[in-house]
Short mmCIF file of C-alpha atoms in Angstrom, two decimals:
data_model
loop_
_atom_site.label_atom_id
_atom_site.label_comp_id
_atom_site.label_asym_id
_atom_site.label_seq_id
_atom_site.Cartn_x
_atom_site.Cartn_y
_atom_site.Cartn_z
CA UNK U 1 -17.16 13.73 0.74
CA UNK U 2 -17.47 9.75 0.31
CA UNK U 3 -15.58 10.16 -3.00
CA UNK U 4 -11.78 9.40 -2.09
CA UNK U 5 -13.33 6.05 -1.22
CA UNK U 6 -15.21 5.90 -4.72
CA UNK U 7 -12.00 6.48 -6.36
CA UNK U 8 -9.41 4.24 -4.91
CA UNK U 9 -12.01 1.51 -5.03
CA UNK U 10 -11.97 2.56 -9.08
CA UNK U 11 -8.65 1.91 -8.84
CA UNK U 12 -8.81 -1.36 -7.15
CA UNK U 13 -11.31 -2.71 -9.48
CA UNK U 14 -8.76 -1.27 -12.55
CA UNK U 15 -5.59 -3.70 -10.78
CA UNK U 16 -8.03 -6.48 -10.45
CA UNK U 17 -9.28 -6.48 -14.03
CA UNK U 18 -4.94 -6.44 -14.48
CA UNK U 19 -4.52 -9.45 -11.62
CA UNK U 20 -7.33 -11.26 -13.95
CA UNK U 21 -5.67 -10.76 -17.42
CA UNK U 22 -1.82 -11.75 -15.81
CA UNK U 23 -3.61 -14.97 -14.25
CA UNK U 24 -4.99 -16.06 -17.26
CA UNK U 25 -1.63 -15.25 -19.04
CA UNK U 26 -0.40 -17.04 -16.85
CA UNK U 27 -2.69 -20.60 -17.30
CA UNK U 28 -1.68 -20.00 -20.65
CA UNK U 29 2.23 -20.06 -20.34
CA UNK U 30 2.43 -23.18 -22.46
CA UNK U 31 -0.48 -23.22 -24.54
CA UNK U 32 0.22 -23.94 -28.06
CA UNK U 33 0.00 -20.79 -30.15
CA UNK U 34 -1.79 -18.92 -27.49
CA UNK U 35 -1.26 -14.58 -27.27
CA UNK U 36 -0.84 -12.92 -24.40
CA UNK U 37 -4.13 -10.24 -23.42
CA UNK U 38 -2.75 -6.31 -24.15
CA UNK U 39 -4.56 -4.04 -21.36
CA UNK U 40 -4.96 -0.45 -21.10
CA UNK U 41 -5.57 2.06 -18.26
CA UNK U 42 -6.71 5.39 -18.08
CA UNK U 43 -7.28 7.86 -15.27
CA UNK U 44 -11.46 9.18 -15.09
CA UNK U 45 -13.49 12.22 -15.54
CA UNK U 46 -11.98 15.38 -13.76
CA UNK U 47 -14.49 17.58 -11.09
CA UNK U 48 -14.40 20.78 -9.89
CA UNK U 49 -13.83 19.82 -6.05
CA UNK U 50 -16.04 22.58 -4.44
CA UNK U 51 -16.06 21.72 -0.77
CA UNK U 52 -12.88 22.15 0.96
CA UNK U 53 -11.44 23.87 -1.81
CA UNK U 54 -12.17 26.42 -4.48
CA UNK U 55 -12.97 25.82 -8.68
CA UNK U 56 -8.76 25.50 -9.17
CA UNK U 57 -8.78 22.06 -7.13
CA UNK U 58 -10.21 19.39 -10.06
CA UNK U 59 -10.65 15.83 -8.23
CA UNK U 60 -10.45 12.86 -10.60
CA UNK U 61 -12.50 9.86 -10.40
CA UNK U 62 -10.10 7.03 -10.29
CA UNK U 63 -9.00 4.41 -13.11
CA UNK U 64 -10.02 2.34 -15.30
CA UNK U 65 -8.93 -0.59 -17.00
CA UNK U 66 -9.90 -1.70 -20.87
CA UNK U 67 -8.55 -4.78 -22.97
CA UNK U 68 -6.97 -3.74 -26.20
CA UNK U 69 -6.33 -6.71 -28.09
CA UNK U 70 -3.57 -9.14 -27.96
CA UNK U 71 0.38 -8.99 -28.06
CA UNK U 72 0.28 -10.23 -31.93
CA UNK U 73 4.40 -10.92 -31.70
CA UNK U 74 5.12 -14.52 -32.76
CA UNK U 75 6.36 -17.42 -29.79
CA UNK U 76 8.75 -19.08 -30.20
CA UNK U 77 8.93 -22.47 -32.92
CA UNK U 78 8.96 -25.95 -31.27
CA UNK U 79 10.36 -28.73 -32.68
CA UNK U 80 7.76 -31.52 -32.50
CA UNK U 81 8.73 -33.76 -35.32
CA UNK U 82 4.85 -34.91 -35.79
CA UNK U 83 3.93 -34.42 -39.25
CA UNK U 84 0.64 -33.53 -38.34
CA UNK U 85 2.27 -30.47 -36.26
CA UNK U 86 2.49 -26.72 -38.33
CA UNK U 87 3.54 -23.57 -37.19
CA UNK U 88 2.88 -20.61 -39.19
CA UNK U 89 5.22 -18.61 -39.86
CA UNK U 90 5.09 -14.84 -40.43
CA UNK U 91 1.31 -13.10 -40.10
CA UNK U 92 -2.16 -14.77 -40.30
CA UNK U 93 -4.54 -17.97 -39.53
CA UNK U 94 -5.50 -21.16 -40.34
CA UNK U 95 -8.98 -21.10 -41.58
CA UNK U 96 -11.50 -24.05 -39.79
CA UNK U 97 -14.73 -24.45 -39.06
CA UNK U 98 -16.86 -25.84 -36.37
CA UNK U 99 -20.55 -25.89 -35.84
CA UNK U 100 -21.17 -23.94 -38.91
CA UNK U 101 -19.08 -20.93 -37.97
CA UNK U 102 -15.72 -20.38 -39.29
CA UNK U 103 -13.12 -19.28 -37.11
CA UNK U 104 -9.89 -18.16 -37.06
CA UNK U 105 -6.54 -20.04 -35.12
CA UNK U 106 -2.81 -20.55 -35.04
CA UNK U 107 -3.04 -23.49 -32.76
CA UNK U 108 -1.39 -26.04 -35.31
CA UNK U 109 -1.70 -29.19 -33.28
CA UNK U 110 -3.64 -30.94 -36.22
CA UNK U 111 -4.89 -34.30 -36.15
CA UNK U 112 -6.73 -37.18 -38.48
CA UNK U 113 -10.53 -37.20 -36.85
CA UNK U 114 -12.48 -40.82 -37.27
CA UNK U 115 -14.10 -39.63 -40.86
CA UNK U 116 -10.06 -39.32 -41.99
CA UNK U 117 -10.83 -35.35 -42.03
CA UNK U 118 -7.95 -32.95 -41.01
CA UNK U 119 -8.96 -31.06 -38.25
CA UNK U 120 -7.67 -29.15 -34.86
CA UNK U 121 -7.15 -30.56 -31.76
CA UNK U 122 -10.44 -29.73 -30.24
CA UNK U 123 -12.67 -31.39 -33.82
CA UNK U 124 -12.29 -27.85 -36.24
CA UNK U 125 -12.16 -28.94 -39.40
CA UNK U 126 -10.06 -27.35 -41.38
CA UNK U 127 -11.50 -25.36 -44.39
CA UNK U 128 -11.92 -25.77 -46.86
CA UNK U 129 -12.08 -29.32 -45.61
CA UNK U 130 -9.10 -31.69 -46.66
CA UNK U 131 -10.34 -35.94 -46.46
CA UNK U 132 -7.62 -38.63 -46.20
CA UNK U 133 -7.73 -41.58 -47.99
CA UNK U 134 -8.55 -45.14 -45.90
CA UNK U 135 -5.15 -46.36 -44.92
CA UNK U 136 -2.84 -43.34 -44.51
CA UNK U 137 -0.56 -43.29 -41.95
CA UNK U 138 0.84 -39.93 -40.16
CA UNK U 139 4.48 -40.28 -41.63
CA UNK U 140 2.72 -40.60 -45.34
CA UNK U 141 1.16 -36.71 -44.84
CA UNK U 142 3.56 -33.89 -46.29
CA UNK U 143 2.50 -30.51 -45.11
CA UNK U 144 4.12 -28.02 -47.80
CA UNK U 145 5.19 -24.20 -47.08
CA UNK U 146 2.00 -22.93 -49.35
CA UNK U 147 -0.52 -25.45 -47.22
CA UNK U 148 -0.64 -28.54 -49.96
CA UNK U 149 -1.58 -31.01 -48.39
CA UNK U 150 -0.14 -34.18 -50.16
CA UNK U 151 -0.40 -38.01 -48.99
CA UNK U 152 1.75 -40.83 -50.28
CA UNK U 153 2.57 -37.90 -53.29
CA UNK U 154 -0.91 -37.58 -54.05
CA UNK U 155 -2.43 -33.86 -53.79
CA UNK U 156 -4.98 -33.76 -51.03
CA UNK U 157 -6.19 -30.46 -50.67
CA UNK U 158 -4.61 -26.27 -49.18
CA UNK U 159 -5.08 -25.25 -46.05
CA UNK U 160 -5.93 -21.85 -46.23
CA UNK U 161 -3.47 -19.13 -44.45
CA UNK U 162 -5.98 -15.44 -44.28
CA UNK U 163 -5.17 -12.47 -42.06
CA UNK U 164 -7.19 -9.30 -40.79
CA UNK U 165 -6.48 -5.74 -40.82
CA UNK U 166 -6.78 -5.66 -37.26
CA UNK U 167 -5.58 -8.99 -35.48
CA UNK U 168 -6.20 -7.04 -31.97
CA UNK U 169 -10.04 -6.60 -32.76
CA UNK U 170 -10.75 -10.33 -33.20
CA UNK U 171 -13.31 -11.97 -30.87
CA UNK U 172 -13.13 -15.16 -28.88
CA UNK U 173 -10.03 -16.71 -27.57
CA UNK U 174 -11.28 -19.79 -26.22
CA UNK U 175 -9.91 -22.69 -27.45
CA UNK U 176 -7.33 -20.85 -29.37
CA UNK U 177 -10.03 -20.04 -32.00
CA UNK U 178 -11.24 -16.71 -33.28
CA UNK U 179 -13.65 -14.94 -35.01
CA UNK U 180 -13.46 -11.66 -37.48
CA UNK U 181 -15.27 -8.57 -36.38
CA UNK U 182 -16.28 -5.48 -37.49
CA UNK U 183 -13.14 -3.76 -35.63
CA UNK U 184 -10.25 -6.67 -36.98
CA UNK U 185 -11.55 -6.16 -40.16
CA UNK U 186 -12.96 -8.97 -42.90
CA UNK U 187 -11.07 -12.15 -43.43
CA UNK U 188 -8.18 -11.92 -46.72
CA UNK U 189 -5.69 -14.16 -47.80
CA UNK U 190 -2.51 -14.36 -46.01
CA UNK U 191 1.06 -12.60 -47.26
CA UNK U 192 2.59 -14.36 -49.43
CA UNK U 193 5.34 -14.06 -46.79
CA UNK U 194 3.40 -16.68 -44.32
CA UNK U 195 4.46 -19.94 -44.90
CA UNK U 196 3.50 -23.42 -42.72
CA UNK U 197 5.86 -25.53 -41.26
CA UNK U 198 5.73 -29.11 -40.72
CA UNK U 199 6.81 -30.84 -37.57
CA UNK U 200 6.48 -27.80 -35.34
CA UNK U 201 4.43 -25.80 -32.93
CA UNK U 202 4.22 -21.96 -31.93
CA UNK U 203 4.97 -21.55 -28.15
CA UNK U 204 2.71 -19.39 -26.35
CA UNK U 205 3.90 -15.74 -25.88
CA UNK U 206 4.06 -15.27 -22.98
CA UNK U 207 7.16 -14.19 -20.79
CA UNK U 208 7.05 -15.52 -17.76
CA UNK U 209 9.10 -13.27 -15.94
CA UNK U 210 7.71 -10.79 -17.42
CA UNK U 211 4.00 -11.89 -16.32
CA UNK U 212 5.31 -12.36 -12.51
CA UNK U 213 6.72 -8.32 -12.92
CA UNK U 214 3.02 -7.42 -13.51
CA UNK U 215 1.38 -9.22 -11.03
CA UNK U 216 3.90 -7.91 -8.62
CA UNK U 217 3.12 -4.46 -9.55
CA UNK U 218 -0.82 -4.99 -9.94
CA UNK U 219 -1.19 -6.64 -6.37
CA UNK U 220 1.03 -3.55 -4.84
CA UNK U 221 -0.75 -1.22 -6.88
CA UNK U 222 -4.34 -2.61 -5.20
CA UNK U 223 -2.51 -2.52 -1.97
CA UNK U 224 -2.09 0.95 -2.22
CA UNK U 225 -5.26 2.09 -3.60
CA UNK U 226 -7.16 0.02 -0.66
CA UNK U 227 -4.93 1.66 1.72
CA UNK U 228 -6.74 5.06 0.84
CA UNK U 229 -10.00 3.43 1.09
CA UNK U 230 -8.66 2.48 4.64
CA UNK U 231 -7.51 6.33 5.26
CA UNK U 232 -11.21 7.95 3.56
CA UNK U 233 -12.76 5.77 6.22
CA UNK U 234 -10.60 7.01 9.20
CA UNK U 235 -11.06 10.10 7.83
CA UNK U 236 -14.86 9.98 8.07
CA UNK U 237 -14.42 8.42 11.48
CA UNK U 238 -12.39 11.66 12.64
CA UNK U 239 -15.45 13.69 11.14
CA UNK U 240 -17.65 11.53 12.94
CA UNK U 241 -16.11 12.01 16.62
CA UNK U 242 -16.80 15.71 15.92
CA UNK U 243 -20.00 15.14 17.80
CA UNK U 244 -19.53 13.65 20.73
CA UNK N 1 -15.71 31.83 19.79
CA UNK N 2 -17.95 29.83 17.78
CA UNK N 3 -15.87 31.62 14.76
CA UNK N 4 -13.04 28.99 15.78
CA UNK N 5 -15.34 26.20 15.10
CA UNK N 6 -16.20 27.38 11.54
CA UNK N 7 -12.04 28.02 11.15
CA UNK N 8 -11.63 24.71 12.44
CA UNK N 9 -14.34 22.84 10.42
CA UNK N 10 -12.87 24.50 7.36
CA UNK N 11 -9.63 22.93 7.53
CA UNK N 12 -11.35 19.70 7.99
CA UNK N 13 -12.98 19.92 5.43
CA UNK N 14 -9.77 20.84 3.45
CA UNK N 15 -8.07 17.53 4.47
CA UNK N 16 -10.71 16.22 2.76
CA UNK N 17 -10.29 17.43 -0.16
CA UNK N 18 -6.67 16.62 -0.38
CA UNK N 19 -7.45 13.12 0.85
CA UNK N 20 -9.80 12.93 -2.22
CA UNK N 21 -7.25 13.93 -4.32
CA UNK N 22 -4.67 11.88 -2.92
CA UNK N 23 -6.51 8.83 -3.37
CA UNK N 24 -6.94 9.72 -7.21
CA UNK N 25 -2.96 9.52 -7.75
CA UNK N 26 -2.99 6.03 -5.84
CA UNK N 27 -6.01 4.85 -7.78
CA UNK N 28 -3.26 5.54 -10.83
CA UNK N 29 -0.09 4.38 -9.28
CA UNK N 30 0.32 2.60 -12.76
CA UNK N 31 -2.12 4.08 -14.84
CA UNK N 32 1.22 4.61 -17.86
CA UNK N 33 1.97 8.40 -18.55
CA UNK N 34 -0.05 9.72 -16.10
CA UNK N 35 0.74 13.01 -14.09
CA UNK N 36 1.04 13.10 -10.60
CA UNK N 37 -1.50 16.74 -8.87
CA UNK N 38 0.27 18.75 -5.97
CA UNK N 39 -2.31 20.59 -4.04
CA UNK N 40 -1.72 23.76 -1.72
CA UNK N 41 -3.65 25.45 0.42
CA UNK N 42 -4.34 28.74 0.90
CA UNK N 43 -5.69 30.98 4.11
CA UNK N 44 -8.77 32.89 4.22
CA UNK N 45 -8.26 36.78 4.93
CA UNK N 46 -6.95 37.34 7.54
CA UNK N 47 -9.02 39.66 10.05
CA UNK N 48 -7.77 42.12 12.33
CA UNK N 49 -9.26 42.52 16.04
CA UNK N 50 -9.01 45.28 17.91
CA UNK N 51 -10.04 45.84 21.74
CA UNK N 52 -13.89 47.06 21.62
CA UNK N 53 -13.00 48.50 25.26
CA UNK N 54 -9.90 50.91 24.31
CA UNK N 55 -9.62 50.43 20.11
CA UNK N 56 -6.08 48.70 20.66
CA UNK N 57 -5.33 46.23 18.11
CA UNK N 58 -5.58 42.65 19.29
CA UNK N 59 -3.88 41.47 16.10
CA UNK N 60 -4.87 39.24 12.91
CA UNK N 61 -7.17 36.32 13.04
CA UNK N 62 -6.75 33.87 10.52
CA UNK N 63 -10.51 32.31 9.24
CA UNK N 64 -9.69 29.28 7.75
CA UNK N 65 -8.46 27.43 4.74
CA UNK N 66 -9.25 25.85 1.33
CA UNK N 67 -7.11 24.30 -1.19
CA UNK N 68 -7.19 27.30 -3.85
CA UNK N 69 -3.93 25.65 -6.01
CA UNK N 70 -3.41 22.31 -7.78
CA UNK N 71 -0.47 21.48 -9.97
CA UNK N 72 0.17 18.57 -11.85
CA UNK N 73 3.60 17.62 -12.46
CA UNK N 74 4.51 16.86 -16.04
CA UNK N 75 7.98 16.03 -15.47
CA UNK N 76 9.03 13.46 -18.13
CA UNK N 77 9.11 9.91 -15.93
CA UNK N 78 10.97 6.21 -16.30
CA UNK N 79 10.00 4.51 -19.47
CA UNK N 80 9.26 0.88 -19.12
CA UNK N 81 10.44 -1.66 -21.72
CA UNK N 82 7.14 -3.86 -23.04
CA UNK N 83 8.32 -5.38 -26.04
CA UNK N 84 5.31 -4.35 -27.87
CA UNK N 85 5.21 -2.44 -31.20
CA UNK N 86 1.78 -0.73 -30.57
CA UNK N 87 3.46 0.85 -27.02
CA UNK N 88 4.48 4.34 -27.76
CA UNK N 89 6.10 6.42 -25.50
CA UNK N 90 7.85 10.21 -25.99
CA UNK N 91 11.81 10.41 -24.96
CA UNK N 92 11.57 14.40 -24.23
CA UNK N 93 8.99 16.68 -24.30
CA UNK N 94 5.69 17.07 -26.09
CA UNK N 95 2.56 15.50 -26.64
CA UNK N 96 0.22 12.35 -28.79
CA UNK N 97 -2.48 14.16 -30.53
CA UNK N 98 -5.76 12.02 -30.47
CA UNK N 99 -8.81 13.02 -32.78
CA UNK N 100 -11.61 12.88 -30.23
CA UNK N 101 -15.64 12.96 -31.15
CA UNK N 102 -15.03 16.40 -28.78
CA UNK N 103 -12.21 17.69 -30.68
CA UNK N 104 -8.14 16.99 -30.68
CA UNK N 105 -6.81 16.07 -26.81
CA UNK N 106 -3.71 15.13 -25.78
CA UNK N 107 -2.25 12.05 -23.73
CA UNK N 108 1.39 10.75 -23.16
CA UNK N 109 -0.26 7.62 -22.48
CA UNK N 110 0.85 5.76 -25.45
CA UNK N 111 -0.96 2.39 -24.97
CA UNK N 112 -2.09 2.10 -28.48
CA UNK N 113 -3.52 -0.45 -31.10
CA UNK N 114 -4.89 -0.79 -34.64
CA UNK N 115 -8.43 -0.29 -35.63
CA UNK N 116 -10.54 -2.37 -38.88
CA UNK N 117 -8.19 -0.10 -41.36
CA UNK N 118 -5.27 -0.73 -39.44
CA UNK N 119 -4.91 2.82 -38.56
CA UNK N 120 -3.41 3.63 -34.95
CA UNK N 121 -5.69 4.63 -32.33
CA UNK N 122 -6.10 4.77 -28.41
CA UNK N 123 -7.64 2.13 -25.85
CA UNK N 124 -10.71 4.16 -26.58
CA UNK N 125 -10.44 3.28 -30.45
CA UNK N 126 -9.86 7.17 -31.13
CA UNK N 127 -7.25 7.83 -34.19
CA UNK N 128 -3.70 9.31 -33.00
CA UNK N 129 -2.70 11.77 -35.49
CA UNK N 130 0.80 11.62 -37.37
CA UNK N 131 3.20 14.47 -38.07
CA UNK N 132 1.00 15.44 -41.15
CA UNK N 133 -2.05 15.47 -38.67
CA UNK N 134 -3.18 12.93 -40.73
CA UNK N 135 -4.06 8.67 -39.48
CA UNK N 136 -1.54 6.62 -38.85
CA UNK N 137 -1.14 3.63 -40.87
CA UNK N 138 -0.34 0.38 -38.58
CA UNK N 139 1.66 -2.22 -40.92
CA UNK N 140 2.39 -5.96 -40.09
CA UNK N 141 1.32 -4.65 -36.29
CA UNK N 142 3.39 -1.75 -35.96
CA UNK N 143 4.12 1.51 -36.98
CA UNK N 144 6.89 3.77 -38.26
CA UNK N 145 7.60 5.60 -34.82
CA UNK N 146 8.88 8.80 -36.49
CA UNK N 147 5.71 9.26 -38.45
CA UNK N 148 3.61 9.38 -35.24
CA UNK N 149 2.77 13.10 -33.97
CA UNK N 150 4.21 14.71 -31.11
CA UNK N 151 3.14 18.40 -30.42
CA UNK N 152 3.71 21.11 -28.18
CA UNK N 153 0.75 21.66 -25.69
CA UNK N 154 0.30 25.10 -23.54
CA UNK N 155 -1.50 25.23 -20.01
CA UNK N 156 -2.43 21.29 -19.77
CA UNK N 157 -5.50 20.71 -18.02
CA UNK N 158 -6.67 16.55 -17.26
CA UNK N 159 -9.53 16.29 -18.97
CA UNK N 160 -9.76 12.05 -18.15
CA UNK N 161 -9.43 9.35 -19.78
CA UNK N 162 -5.62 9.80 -20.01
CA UNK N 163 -6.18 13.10 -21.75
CA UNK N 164 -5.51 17.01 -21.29
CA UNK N 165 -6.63 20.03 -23.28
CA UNK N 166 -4.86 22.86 -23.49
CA UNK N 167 -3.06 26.00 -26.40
CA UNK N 168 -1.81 23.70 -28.95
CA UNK N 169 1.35 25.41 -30.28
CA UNK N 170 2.42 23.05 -33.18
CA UNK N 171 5.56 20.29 -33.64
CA UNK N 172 7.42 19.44 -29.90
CA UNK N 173 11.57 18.06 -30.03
CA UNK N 174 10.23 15.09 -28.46
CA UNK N 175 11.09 11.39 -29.66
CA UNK N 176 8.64 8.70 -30.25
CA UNK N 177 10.11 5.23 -29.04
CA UNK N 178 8.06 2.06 -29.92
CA UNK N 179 7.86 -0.45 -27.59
CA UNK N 180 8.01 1.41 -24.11
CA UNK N 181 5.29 3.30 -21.94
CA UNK N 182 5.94 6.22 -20.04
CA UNK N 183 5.41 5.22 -16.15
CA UNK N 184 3.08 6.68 -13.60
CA UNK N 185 4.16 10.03 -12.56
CA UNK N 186 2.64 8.63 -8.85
CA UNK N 187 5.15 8.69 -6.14
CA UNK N 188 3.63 5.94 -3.77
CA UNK N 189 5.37 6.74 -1.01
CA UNK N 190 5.26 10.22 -0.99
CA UNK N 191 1.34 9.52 -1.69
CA UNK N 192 1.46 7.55 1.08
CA UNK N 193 3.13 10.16 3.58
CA UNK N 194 0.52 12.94 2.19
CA UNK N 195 -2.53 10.99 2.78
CA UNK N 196 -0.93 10.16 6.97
CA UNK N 197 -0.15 13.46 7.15
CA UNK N 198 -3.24 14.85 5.97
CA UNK N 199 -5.24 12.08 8.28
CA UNK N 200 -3.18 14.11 11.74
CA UNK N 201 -4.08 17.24 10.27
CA UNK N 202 -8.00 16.35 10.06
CA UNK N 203 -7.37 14.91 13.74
CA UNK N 204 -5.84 17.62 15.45
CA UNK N 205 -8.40 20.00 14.12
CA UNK N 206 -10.85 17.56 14.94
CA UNK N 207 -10.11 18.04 18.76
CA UNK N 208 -10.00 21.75 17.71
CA UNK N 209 -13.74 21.52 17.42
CA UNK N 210 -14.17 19.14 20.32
CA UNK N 211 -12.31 21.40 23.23
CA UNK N 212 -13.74 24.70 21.66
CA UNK N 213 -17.10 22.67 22.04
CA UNK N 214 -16.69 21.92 25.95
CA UNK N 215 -15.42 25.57 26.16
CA UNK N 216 -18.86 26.93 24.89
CA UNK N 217 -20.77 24.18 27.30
CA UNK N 218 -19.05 25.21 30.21
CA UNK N 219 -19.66 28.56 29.18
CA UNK N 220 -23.31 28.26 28.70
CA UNK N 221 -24.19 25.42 32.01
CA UNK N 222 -21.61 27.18 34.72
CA UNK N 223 -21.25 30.65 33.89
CA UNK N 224 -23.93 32.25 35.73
CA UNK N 225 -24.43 29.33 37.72
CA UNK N 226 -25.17 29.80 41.50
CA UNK N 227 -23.63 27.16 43.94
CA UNK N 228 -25.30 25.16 45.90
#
């Protein structure tokens, strides 16, 4: 008889996973190249509800909430004018690596680290790994569309642009960096169709407005649910009185 | 007289039930393209009672009530605009076909994504079926929304997880619109209103109990009792 309690509180715990996600979009409303979290619900297993009613009346369990993926839509391009700025264009990754692993990003806020290696903002070096010669200054590096990486005119190195069946089904996320899994798929080259550009940045995608619509909803949505948690328990305090 | 405590504790426990139910629709106020339940309830037999002095008839008594009916309500409702490629919903009527480990189900919650082949499937990484009853193929993140299967789907029963079961009966007119999601069929307010009114009902039968319970006391400490 406890279970109307069991199920809104399903519910509440399916709005707070959603509250969680929107926050965190949220934090992330102007991080470079960042996507915004994709979630899912779904209503629970179905019971016959014997008591109080006869095999016709099926009581459902509550919600549930799962992550599926990211919203893989481009932001928007921001003009930087730093030549040590890309944005990729069209679908795929940069390929780095850091601490052995490699990892996938789109975060192109590159920069010159203190061995004159190309690499991310947070030390990623980009792979296969492109050196600088002593002496270069920022305004001598010329990203190309195909990832040539050319100083003073002289050929320096690619970065390499690779993609993934599945972009949703790739791991990590923190620090703009992720991994391939057995659900996005193994890493390939890139479309011939991405191309870098120099001197910009990818906005995050998130929609602001968009983000404050869901949280709206979410926190009425838990309201609502906890207010039949609120009526199970008068409920069972009604049942209660009936011994005096 | 103690059979009005049984009638009494039967509708109680009815109230329950609804209350149960109830709380499952607000649990998925936003859960997309799911279908709001209407419950009714239905009376025992009714039992006639007649005079044991003279035979007259007395009339019917009623003996309760359960909730014997539950419908859900698969009225088409407001599609909401998300932008996203991978968000199917169907304009009209009809059904997503999903290749389940227990066989084909049915959902019009079209929350979808791409699996390792970049086929579509659900937020439980089951494959929706196309028109041919074949995979969909997800391209460059989306798909081609008229290739995506929408079929016809007798006596729906929830089975869960977004899904029903049911007489599949082939193709449905329905339209397949990328980027929106079919709302929650959940009224809240109405939901709301239900569970309140449901709460009275369980009280007033609740002091149904209670006075037919200081009836029988008085009938078993002072009837029979000598003064003084």
């Amino acid at each position: 008889m406890l279970e109307g309690m069991y199920t809104a509180a399903a519910g509440m715990a399916a709005q707070q996973s959603r509250l969680d996600a929107v926050a965190n979009d949220l934090a992330n409303a102007s991080t470079t190249g960042y996507k915004r979290v994709r979630m899912a619900y779904r209503d629970l297993a179905y019971t016959a509800g014997t008591i109080g009613g006869t095999n016709a009346l099926r009581l459902g369990a509550g919600a549930a909430a799962s992550m599926i993926g990211r919203d893989d839509r481009e932001g928007s391009a921001q003009e930087t004018g730093d030549p040590l700025d890309v944005l990729i264009e069209g679908r795929g990754f940069m390929q780095v690596k850091l601490d052995g692993k490699t990892w996938l990003t789109r975060d192109g806020h590159l920069q010159v680290d203190a061995q004159g290696r190309l690499a991310t903002g947070d030390g990623a070096l980009v792979d296969p790994p492109i050196s600088f010669p002593k002496g270069t200054t920022p305004d001598q590096i010329a990203i190309g569309a195909d990832g040539t990486v050319t100083a003073a005119g002289k050929k320096l190195g690619q970065i390499r642009l690779v993609n993934v069946a599945n972009p949703a089904g790739l791991d990590g996320g923190a620090d703009n960096r992720f991994q391939a899994t057995s659900v996005s798929g193994a890493v390939s080259a890139a479309p011939r169709t991405t191309v870098l550009r120099q001197g910009m940045l990818e906005s995050s995608n998130v929609d602001v407005g968009d983000a404050m619509a869901d949280m709206i909803d979410a926190q009425r949505s838990f309201e609502l649910a906890s207010k039949a948690i609120q009526v199970s328990d008068q409920a069972m305090e009604i049942a209660n009185g009936v011994k005096r | 007289m103690e059979r009005g405590l049984y009638i009494a504790a039967s509708g109680m426990l009815a109230e329950m039930a609804r209350q149960d139910q109830l709380a499952n629709d607000l649990a998925n106020a936003s859960t997309p393209g799911y279908k709001a339940d209407r419950v009714a309830q239905r009376a025992f037999g009714d039992l006639l009672l007649s005079d044991s002095a003279d035979g007259t008839t007395v009339g019917p008594l009623g003996s309760g009530a359960a909730i014997d009916k539950q419908e859900t309500d698969l009225r088409q409702q407001a599609m909401r605009d998300t932008g996203q490629p991978l968000d199917l919903a169907i304009q009209g009527d009809g059904y997503f076909a999903i290749r389940t480990a227990g066989g084909v189900r049915y959902t019009r919650n079209g929350a979808f994504t791409a699996d390792a082949k970049g086929t579509l499937v659900d937020q439980l990484g089951n494959q929706v079926l196309g028109k041919n009853n074949q995979p969909v193929k997800v391209t460059d993140g989306a798909v081609d929304a008229t290739q995506v299967g929408v079929f016809k789907l007798a006596n729906p029963v929830k089975q869960g997880d977004s899904y029903f079961t049911g007489t599949a009966g082939g193709q449905d007119s329905g339209e397949v619109r990328s980027g929106n999601l079919e709302g929650s069929g959940v009224d809240p307010a109405r939901a709301m209103v239900d569970l309140m009114a449901s709460m009275r009902a369980m009280e007033a039968t609740q002091k149904a109990i209670t006075t037919i319970d200081s009836t029988l006391q008085l009938t078993a400490s002072q009837v029979g009792g000598l003064p003084g």
